[in-house]
mmCIF file with all atom_site columns, C-alpha atoms and ligand atoms in Angstrom:
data_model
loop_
_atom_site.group_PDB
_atom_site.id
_atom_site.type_symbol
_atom_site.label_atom_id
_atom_site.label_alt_id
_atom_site.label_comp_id
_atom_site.label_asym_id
_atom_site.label_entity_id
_atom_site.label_seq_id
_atom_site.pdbx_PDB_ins_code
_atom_site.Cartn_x
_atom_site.Cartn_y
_atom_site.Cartn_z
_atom_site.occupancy
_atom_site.B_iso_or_equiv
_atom_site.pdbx_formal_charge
_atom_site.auth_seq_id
_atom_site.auth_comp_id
_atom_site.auth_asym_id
_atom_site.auth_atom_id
_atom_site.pdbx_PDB_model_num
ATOM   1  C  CA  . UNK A 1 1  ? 11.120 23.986 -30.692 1.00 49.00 ? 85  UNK A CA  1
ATOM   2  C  CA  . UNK A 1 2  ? 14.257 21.840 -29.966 1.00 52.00 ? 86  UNK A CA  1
ATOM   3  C  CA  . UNK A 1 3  ? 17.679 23.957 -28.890 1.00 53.00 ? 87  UNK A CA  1
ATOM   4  C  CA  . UNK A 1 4  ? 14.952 27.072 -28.476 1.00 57.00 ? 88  UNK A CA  1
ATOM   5  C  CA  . UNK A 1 5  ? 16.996 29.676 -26.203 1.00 60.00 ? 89  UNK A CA  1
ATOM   6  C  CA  . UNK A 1 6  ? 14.769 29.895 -22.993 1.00 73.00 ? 90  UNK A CA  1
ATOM   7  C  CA  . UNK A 1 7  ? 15.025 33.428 -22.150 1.00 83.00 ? 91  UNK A CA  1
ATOM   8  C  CA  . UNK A 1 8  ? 12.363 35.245 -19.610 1.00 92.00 ? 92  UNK A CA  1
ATOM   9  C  CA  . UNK A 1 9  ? 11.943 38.595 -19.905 1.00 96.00 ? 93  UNK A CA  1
ATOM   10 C  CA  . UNK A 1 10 ? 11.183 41.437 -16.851 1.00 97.00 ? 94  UNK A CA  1
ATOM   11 C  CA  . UNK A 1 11 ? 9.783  44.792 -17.272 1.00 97.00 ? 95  UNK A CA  1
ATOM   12 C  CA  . UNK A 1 12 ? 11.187 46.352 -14.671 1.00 97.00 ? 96  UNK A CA  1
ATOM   13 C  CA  . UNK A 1 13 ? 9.130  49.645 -14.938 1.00 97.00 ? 97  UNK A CA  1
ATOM   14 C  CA  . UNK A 1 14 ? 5.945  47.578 -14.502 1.00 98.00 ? 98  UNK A CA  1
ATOM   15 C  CA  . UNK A 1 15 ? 7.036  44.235 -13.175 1.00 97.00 ? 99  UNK A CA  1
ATOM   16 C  CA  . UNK A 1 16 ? 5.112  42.570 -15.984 1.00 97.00 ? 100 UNK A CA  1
ATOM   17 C  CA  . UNK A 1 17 ? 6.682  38.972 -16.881 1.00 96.00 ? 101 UNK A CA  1
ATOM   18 C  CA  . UNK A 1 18 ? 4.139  37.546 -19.124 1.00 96.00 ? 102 UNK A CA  1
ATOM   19 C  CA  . UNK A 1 19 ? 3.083  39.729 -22.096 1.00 97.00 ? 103 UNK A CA  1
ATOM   20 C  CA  . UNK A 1 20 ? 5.973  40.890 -24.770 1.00 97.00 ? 104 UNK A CA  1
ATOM   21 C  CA  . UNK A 1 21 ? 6.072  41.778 -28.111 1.00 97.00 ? 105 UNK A CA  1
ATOM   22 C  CA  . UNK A 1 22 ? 9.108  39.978 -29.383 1.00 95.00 ? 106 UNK A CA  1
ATOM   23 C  CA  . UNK A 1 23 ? 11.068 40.900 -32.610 1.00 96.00 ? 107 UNK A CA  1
ATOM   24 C  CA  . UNK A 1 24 ? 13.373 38.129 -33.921 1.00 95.00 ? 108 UNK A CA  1
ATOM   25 C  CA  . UNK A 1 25 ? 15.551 37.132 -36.979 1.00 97.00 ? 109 UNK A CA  1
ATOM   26 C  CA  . UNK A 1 26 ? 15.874 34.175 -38.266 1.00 96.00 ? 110 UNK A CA  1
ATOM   27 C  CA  . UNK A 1 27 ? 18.118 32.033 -40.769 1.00 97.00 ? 111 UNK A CA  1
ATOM   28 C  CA  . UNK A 1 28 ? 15.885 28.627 -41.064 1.00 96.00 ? 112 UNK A CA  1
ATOM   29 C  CA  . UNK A 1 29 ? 17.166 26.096 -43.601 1.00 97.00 ? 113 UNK A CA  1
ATOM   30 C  CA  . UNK A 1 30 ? 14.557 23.969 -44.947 1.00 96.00 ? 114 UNK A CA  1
ATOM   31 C  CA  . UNK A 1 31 ? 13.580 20.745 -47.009 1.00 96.00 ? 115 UNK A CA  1
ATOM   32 C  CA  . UNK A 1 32 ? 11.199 21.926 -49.725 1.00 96.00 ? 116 UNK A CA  1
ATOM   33 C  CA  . UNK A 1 33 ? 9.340  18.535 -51.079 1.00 95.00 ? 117 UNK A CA  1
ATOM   34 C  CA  . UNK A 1 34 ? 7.502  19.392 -54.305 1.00 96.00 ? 118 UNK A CA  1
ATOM   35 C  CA  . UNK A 1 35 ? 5.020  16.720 -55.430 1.00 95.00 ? 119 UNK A CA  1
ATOM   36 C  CA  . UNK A 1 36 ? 5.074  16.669 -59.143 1.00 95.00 ? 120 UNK A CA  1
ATOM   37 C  CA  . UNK A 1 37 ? 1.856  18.792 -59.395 1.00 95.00 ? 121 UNK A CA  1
ATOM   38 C  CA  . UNK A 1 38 ? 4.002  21.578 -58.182 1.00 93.00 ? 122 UNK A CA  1
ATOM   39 C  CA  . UNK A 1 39 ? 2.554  21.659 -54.749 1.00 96.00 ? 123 UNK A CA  1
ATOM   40 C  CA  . UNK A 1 40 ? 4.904  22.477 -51.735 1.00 95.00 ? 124 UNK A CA  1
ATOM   41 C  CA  . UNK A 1 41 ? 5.509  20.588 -48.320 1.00 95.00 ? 125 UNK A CA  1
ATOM   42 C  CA  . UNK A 1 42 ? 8.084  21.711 -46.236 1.00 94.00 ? 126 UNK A CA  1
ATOM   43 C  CA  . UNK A 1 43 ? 9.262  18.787 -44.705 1.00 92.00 ? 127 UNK A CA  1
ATOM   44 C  CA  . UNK A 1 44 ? 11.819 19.916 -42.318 1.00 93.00 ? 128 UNK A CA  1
ATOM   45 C  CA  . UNK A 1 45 ? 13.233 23.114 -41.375 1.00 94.00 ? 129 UNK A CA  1
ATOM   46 C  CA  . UNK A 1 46 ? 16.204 23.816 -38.711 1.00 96.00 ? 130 UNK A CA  1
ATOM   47 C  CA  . UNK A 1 47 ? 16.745 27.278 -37.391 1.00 95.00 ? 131 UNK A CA  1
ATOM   48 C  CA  . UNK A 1 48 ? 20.816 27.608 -38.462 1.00 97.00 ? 132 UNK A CA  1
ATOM   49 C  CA  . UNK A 1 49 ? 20.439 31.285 -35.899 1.00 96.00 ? 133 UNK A CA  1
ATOM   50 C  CA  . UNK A 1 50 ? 17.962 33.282 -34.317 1.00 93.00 ? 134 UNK A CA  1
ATOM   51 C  CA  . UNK A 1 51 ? 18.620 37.230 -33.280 1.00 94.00 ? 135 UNK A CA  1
ATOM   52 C  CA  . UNK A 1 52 ? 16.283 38.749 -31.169 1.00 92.00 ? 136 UNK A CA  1
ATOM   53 C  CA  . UNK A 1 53 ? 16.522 42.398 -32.338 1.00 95.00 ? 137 UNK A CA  1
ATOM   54 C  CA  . UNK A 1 54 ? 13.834 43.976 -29.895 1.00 96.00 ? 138 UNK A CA  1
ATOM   55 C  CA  . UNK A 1 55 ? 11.631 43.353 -26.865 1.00 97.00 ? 139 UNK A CA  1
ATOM   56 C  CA  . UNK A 1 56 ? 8.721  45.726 -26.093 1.00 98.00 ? 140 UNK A CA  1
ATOM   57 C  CA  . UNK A 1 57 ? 6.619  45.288 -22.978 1.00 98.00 ? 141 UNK A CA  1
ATOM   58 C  CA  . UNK A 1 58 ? 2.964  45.214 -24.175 1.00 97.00 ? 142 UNK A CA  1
ATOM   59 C  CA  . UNK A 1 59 ? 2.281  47.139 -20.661 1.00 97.00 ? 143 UNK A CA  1
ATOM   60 C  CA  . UNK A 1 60 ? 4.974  50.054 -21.034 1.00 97.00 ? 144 UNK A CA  1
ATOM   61 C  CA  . UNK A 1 61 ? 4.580  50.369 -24.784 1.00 97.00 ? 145 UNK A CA  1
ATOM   62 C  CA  . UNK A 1 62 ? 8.583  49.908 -24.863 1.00 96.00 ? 146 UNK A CA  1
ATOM   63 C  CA  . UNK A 1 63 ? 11.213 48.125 -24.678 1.00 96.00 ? 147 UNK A CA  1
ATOM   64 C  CA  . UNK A 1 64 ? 13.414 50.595 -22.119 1.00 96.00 ? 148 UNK A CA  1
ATOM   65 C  CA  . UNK A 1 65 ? 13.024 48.647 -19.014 1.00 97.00 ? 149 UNK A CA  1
ATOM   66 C  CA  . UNK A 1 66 ? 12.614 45.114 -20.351 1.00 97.00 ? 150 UNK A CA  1
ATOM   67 C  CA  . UNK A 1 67 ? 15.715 43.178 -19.241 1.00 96.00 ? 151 UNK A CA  1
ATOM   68 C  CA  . UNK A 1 68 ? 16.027 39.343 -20.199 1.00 92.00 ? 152 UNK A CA  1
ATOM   69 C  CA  . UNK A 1 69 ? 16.349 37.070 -17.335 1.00 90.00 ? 153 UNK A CA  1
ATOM   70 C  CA  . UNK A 1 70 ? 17.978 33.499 -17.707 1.00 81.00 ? 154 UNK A CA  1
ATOM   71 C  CA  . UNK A 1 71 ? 17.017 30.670 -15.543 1.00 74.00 ? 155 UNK A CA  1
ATOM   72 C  CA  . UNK A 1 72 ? 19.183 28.947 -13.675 1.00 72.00 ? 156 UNK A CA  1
ATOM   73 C  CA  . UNK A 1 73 ? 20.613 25.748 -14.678 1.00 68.00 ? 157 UNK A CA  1
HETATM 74 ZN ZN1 . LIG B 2 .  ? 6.348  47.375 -18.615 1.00 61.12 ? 498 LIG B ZN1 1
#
């Protein structure tokens, strides 16, 4: 998605880089387009914030050594 935050993360217990479960929270505003038969499309929807509130290594089994890591620019 479009403004996404590109954040890595690193186990640093097991050195894994590609296999998290991630835990987020999000405020998404969207355009809710109801025909007249009462039947939804969501049109649009922005993401107004985004938390992450936890990052578990799927390795480990938890989130104690995972450390983000943000590219550089
Ligand atoms: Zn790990």
């Amino acid at each position: 998605m479009e403004g996404a935050i590109q954040v890595r993360y690193r186990c640093s217990g097991c050195g894994n880089l590609t296999r998290f479960d991630v835990t987020t929270t999000s405020t998404v505003r969207s355009f809710n387009h109801y025909s007249v038969g009462g039947e939804l499309v969501v049109e649009d929807a922005e993401v107004l914030s985004e938390r992450v509130d936890e990052v578990v290594c799927r390795w480990c089994g938890t989130g104690t050594a995972v450390e983000a890591v943000t590219p550089p620019s």
